[in-house]
């Protein structure tokens, strides 16, 4: 069974940094891609950043030059380094992943449980 476990959220002041981690567990053969999304109260969930297994990345305009997504293929783990945090970055951050798994290399897709990030002004 494949699971995603997130960590690293918390409460910080504006201008500070946080690093989120999301680790995949189970029989994972390879990573197709992993991503971070966020959802603030009353707002639709939005994509923050995505990275492919080959390392190609894309970011939401609102986080470009402040957030960095990276991947450790050996650990099946994606990171989100968040610098210069703003109050508007406050949200629950969710990890999303697509893996090739098991003996047959079938595709698995799923979400993590979410981790709260709160930025005070």
PDB file of C-alpha atoms in Angstrom:
ATOM      1  CA  UNK A   1       0.000   0.000   0.000  1.00  0.00           C
ATOM      2  CA  UNK A   2       1.361   3.410  -0.981  1.00  0.00           C
ATOM      3  CA  UNK A   3       1.046   6.385   1.325  1.00  0.00           C
ATOM      4  CA  UNK A   4       2.213   9.990   1.388  1.00  0.00           C
ATOM      5  CA  UNK A   5       3.307  11.492   4.706  1.00  0.00           C
ATOM      6  CA  UNK A   6       3.840  15.229   5.000  1.00  0.00           C
ATOM      7  CA  UNK A   7       5.751  17.180   7.622  1.00  0.00           C
ATOM      8  CA  UNK A   8       7.224  20.604   8.255  1.00  0.00           C
ATOM      9  CA  UNK A   9       4.270  22.940   8.618  1.00  0.00           C
ATOM     10  CA  UNK A  10       3.960  25.440  11.426  1.00  0.00           C
ATOM     11  CA  UNK A  11       3.535  29.051  12.513  1.00  0.00           C
ATOM     12  CA  UNK A  12       6.062  31.647  11.383  1.00  0.00           C
ATOM     13  CA  UNK A  13       6.252  35.409  11.004  1.00  0.00           C
ATOM     14  CA  UNK A  14       6.220  37.200   7.677  1.00  0.00           C
ATOM     15  CA  UNK A  15       9.623  37.089   6.005  1.00  0.00           C
ATOM     16  CA  UNK A  16      10.654  33.815   7.638  1.00  0.00           C
ATOM     17  CA  UNK A  17      11.141  30.403   6.014  1.00  0.00           C
ATOM     18  CA  UNK A  18       9.745  26.897   6.280  1.00  0.00           C
ATOM     19  CA  UNK A  19      10.545  23.625   4.539  1.00  0.00           C
ATOM     20  CA  UNK A  20       7.850  21.053   3.856  1.00  0.00           C
ATOM     21  CA  UNK A  21       8.580  17.395   3.188  1.00  0.00           C
ATOM     22  CA  UNK A  22       6.415  14.677   1.676  1.00  0.00           C
ATOM     23  CA  UNK A  23       7.648  11.095   1.680  1.00  0.00           C
ATOM     24  CA  UNK A  24       6.117   8.260  -0.286  1.00  0.00           C
ATOM     25  CA  UNK A  25       6.138   4.798   1.277  1.00  0.00           C
ATOM     26  CA  UNK A  26       5.455   1.394  -0.243  1.00  0.00           C
ATOM     27  CA  UNK A  27       6.809  -0.432  -3.281  1.00  0.00           C
ATOM     28  CA  UNK A  28       7.565   2.578  -5.463  1.00  0.00           C
ATOM     29  CA  UNK A  29       9.493   1.863  -8.654  1.00  0.00           C
ATOM     30  CA  UNK A  30       9.764   5.411  -9.912  1.00  0.00           C
ATOM     31  CA  UNK A  31       8.312   8.889  -9.605  1.00  0.00           C
ATOM     32  CA  UNK A  32       6.321  10.308 -12.501  1.00  0.00           C
ATOM     33  CA  UNK A  33       5.770  13.596 -10.736  1.00  0.00           C
ATOM     34  CA  UNK A  34       5.089  15.160  -7.344  1.00  0.00           C
ATOM     35  CA  UNK A  35       3.490  18.455  -6.470  1.00  0.00           C
ATOM     36  CA  UNK A  36       2.405  20.777  -3.692  1.00  0.00           C
ATOM     37  CA  UNK A  37      -1.014  22.384  -3.617  1.00  0.00           C
ATOM     38  CA  UNK A  38      -2.558  24.658  -1.014  1.00  0.00           C
ATOM     39  CA  UNK A  39      -6.017  25.555   0.147  1.00  0.00           C
ATOM     40  CA  UNK A  40      -6.973  28.538   2.269  1.00  0.00           C
ATOM     41  CA  UNK A  41     -10.420  28.779   3.928  1.00  0.00           C
ATOM     42  CA  UNK A  42     -13.107  29.596   1.396  1.00  0.00           C
ATOM     43  CA  UNK A  43     -10.695  29.380  -1.535  1.00  0.00           C
ATOM     44  CA  UNK A  44     -10.321  26.652  -4.137  1.00  0.00           C
ATOM     45  CA  UNK A  45      -7.259  24.422  -3.839  1.00  0.00           C
ATOM     46  CA  UNK A  46      -4.474  25.728  -6.077  1.00  0.00           C
ATOM     47  CA  UNK A  47      -1.262  24.299  -7.464  1.00  0.00           C
ATOM     48  CA  UNK A  48       1.838  25.797  -5.851  1.00  0.00           C
ATOM     49  CA  UNK A  49       4.632  23.873  -7.568  1.00  0.00           C
ATOM     50  CA  UNK A  50       5.205  20.656  -9.489  1.00  0.00           C
ATOM     51  CA  UNK A  51       8.309  18.618 -10.287  1.00  0.00           C
ATOM     52  CA  UNK A  52       8.679  15.658 -12.631  1.00  0.00           C
ATOM     53  CA  UNK A  53      10.836  12.631 -11.930  1.00  0.00           C
ATOM     54  CA  UNK A  54      13.324  14.135 -14.399  1.00  0.00           C
ATOM     55  CA  UNK A  55      13.500  17.349 -12.413  1.00  0.00           C
ATOM     56  CA  UNK A  56      11.436  19.693 -14.571  1.00  0.00           C
ATOM     57  CA  UNK A  57       9.591  22.223 -12.442  1.00  0.00           C
ATOM     58  CA  UNK A  58       6.798  24.746 -12.678  1.00  0.00           C
ATOM     59  CA  UNK A  59       5.488  27.237 -10.145  1.00  0.00           C
ATOM     60  CA  UNK A  60       2.462  29.386  -9.494  1.00  0.00           C
ATOM     61  CA  UNK A  61       3.220  33.022 -10.313  1.00  0.00           C
ATOM     62  CA  UNK A  62       2.488  33.994  -6.704  1.00  0.00           C
ATOM     63  CA  UNK A  63       5.401  31.907  -5.358  1.00  0.00           C
ATOM     64  CA  UNK A  64       8.017  32.207  -8.110  1.00  0.00           C
ATOM     65  CA  UNK A  65      11.391  33.409  -6.771  1.00  0.00           C
ATOM     66  CA  UNK A  66      10.297  32.634  -3.185  1.00  0.00           C
ATOM     67  CA  UNK A  67       9.550  28.888  -3.167  1.00  0.00           C
ATOM     68  CA  UNK A  68      11.726  26.045  -4.433  1.00  0.00           C
ATOM     69  CA  UNK A  69      10.533  22.497  -5.082  1.00  0.00           C
ATOM     70  CA  UNK A  70      13.048  19.653  -5.117  1.00  0.00           C
ATOM     71  CA  UNK A  71      13.016  15.886  -5.313  1.00  0.00           C
ATOM     72  CA  UNK A  72      15.019  13.078  -3.751  1.00  0.00           C
ATOM     73  CA  UNK A  73      14.272  10.110  -5.992  1.00  0.00           C
ATOM     74  CA  UNK A  74      16.136   7.676  -3.749  1.00  0.00           C
ATOM     75  CA  UNK A  75      13.916   8.612  -0.791  1.00  0.00           C
ATOM     76  CA  UNK A  76      10.703   9.116  -2.814  1.00  0.00           C
ATOM     77  CA  UNK A  77      10.493  12.502  -1.139  1.00  0.00           C
ATOM     78  CA  UNK A  78       9.569  15.942  -2.394  1.00  0.00           C
ATOM     79  CA  UNK A  79      10.496  19.141  -0.564  1.00  0.00           C
ATOM     80  CA  UNK A  80       9.113  22.660  -0.723  1.00  0.00           C
ATOM     81  CA  UNK A  81      11.487  25.334   0.541  1.00  0.00           C
ATOM     82  CA  UNK A  82       9.412  28.430   1.283  1.00  0.00           C
ATOM     83  CA  UNK A  83      11.308  31.695   1.797  1.00  0.00           C
ATOM     84  CA  UNK A  84      10.101  35.247   2.338  1.00  0.00           C
ATOM     85  CA  UNK A  85       6.751  33.956   3.527  1.00  0.00           C
ATOM     86  CA  UNK A  86       3.754  36.282   3.415  1.00  0.00           C
ATOM     87  CA  UNK A  87       0.475  36.180   5.357  1.00  0.00           C
ATOM     88  CA  UNK A  88      -1.296  35.298   2.110  1.00  0.00           C
ATOM     89  CA  UNK A  89       0.712  32.059   1.995  1.00  0.00           C
ATOM     90  CA  UNK A  90      -1.332  30.841   4.981  1.00  0.00           C
ATOM     91  CA  UNK A  91      -3.109  27.632   3.974  1.00  0.00           C
ATOM     92  CA  UNK A  92      -3.189  23.878   4.344  1.00  0.00           C
ATOM     93  CA  UNK A  93      -0.524  22.493   2.030  1.00  0.00           C
ATOM     94  CA  UNK A  94      -1.169  19.151   0.347  1.00  0.00           C
ATOM     95  CA  UNK A  95       1.274  16.849  -1.383  1.00  0.00           C
ATOM     96  CA  UNK A  96       0.202  15.089  -4.582  1.00  0.00           C
ATOM     97  CA  UNK A  97       2.110  12.302  -6.268  1.00  0.00           C
ATOM     98  CA  UNK A  98       2.003   9.924  -9.204  1.00  0.00           C
ATOM     99  CA  UNK A  99       4.215   6.844  -8.962  1.00  0.00           C
ATOM    100  CA  UNK A 100       4.898   3.642 -10.823  1.00  0.00           C
ATOM    101  CA  UNK A 101       4.473   0.932  -8.213  1.00  0.00           C
ATOM    102  CA  UNK A 102       4.622  -2.772  -7.496  1.00  0.00           C
ATOM    103  CA  UNK A 103       5.760  -5.694  -9.593  1.00  0.00           C
ATOM    104  CA  UNK A 104       3.919  -4.591 -12.747  1.00  0.00           C
ATOM    105  CA  UNK A 105       4.752  -0.898 -12.666  1.00  0.00           C
ATOM    106  CA  UNK A 106       1.143   0.204 -12.551  1.00  0.00           C
ATOM    107  CA  UNK A 107       0.357   3.861 -11.920  1.00  0.00           C
ATOM    108  CA  UNK A 108      -0.636   5.104  -8.484  1.00  0.00           C
ATOM    109  CA  UNK A 109      -1.946   8.620  -7.806  1.00  0.00           C
ATOM    110  CA  UNK A 110      -2.895  10.161  -4.498  1.00  0.00           C
ATOM    111  CA  UNK A 111      -2.795  12.943  -1.913  1.00  0.00           C
ATOM    112  CA  UNK A 112      -1.160  13.466   1.441  1.00  0.00           C
ATOM    113  CA  UNK A 113      -3.137  14.414   4.550  1.00  0.00           C
ATOM    114  CA  UNK A 114      -2.164  18.079   4.494  1.00  0.00           C
ATOM    115  CA  UNK A 115      -0.038  20.244   6.762  1.00  0.00           C
ATOM    116  CA  UNK A 116      -0.973  23.686   8.095  1.00  0.00           C
ATOM    117  CA  UNK A 117       1.212  26.684   7.319  1.00  0.00           C
ATOM    118  CA  UNK A 118       0.347  29.918   9.125  1.00  0.00           C
ATOM    119  CA  UNK A 119       2.200  33.167   8.472  1.00  0.00           C
ATOM    120  CA  UNK A 120       1.568  36.033  10.870  1.00  0.00           C
ATOM    121  CA  UNK A 121       2.075  39.668   9.926  1.00  0.00           C
TER     122      UNK A 121
END
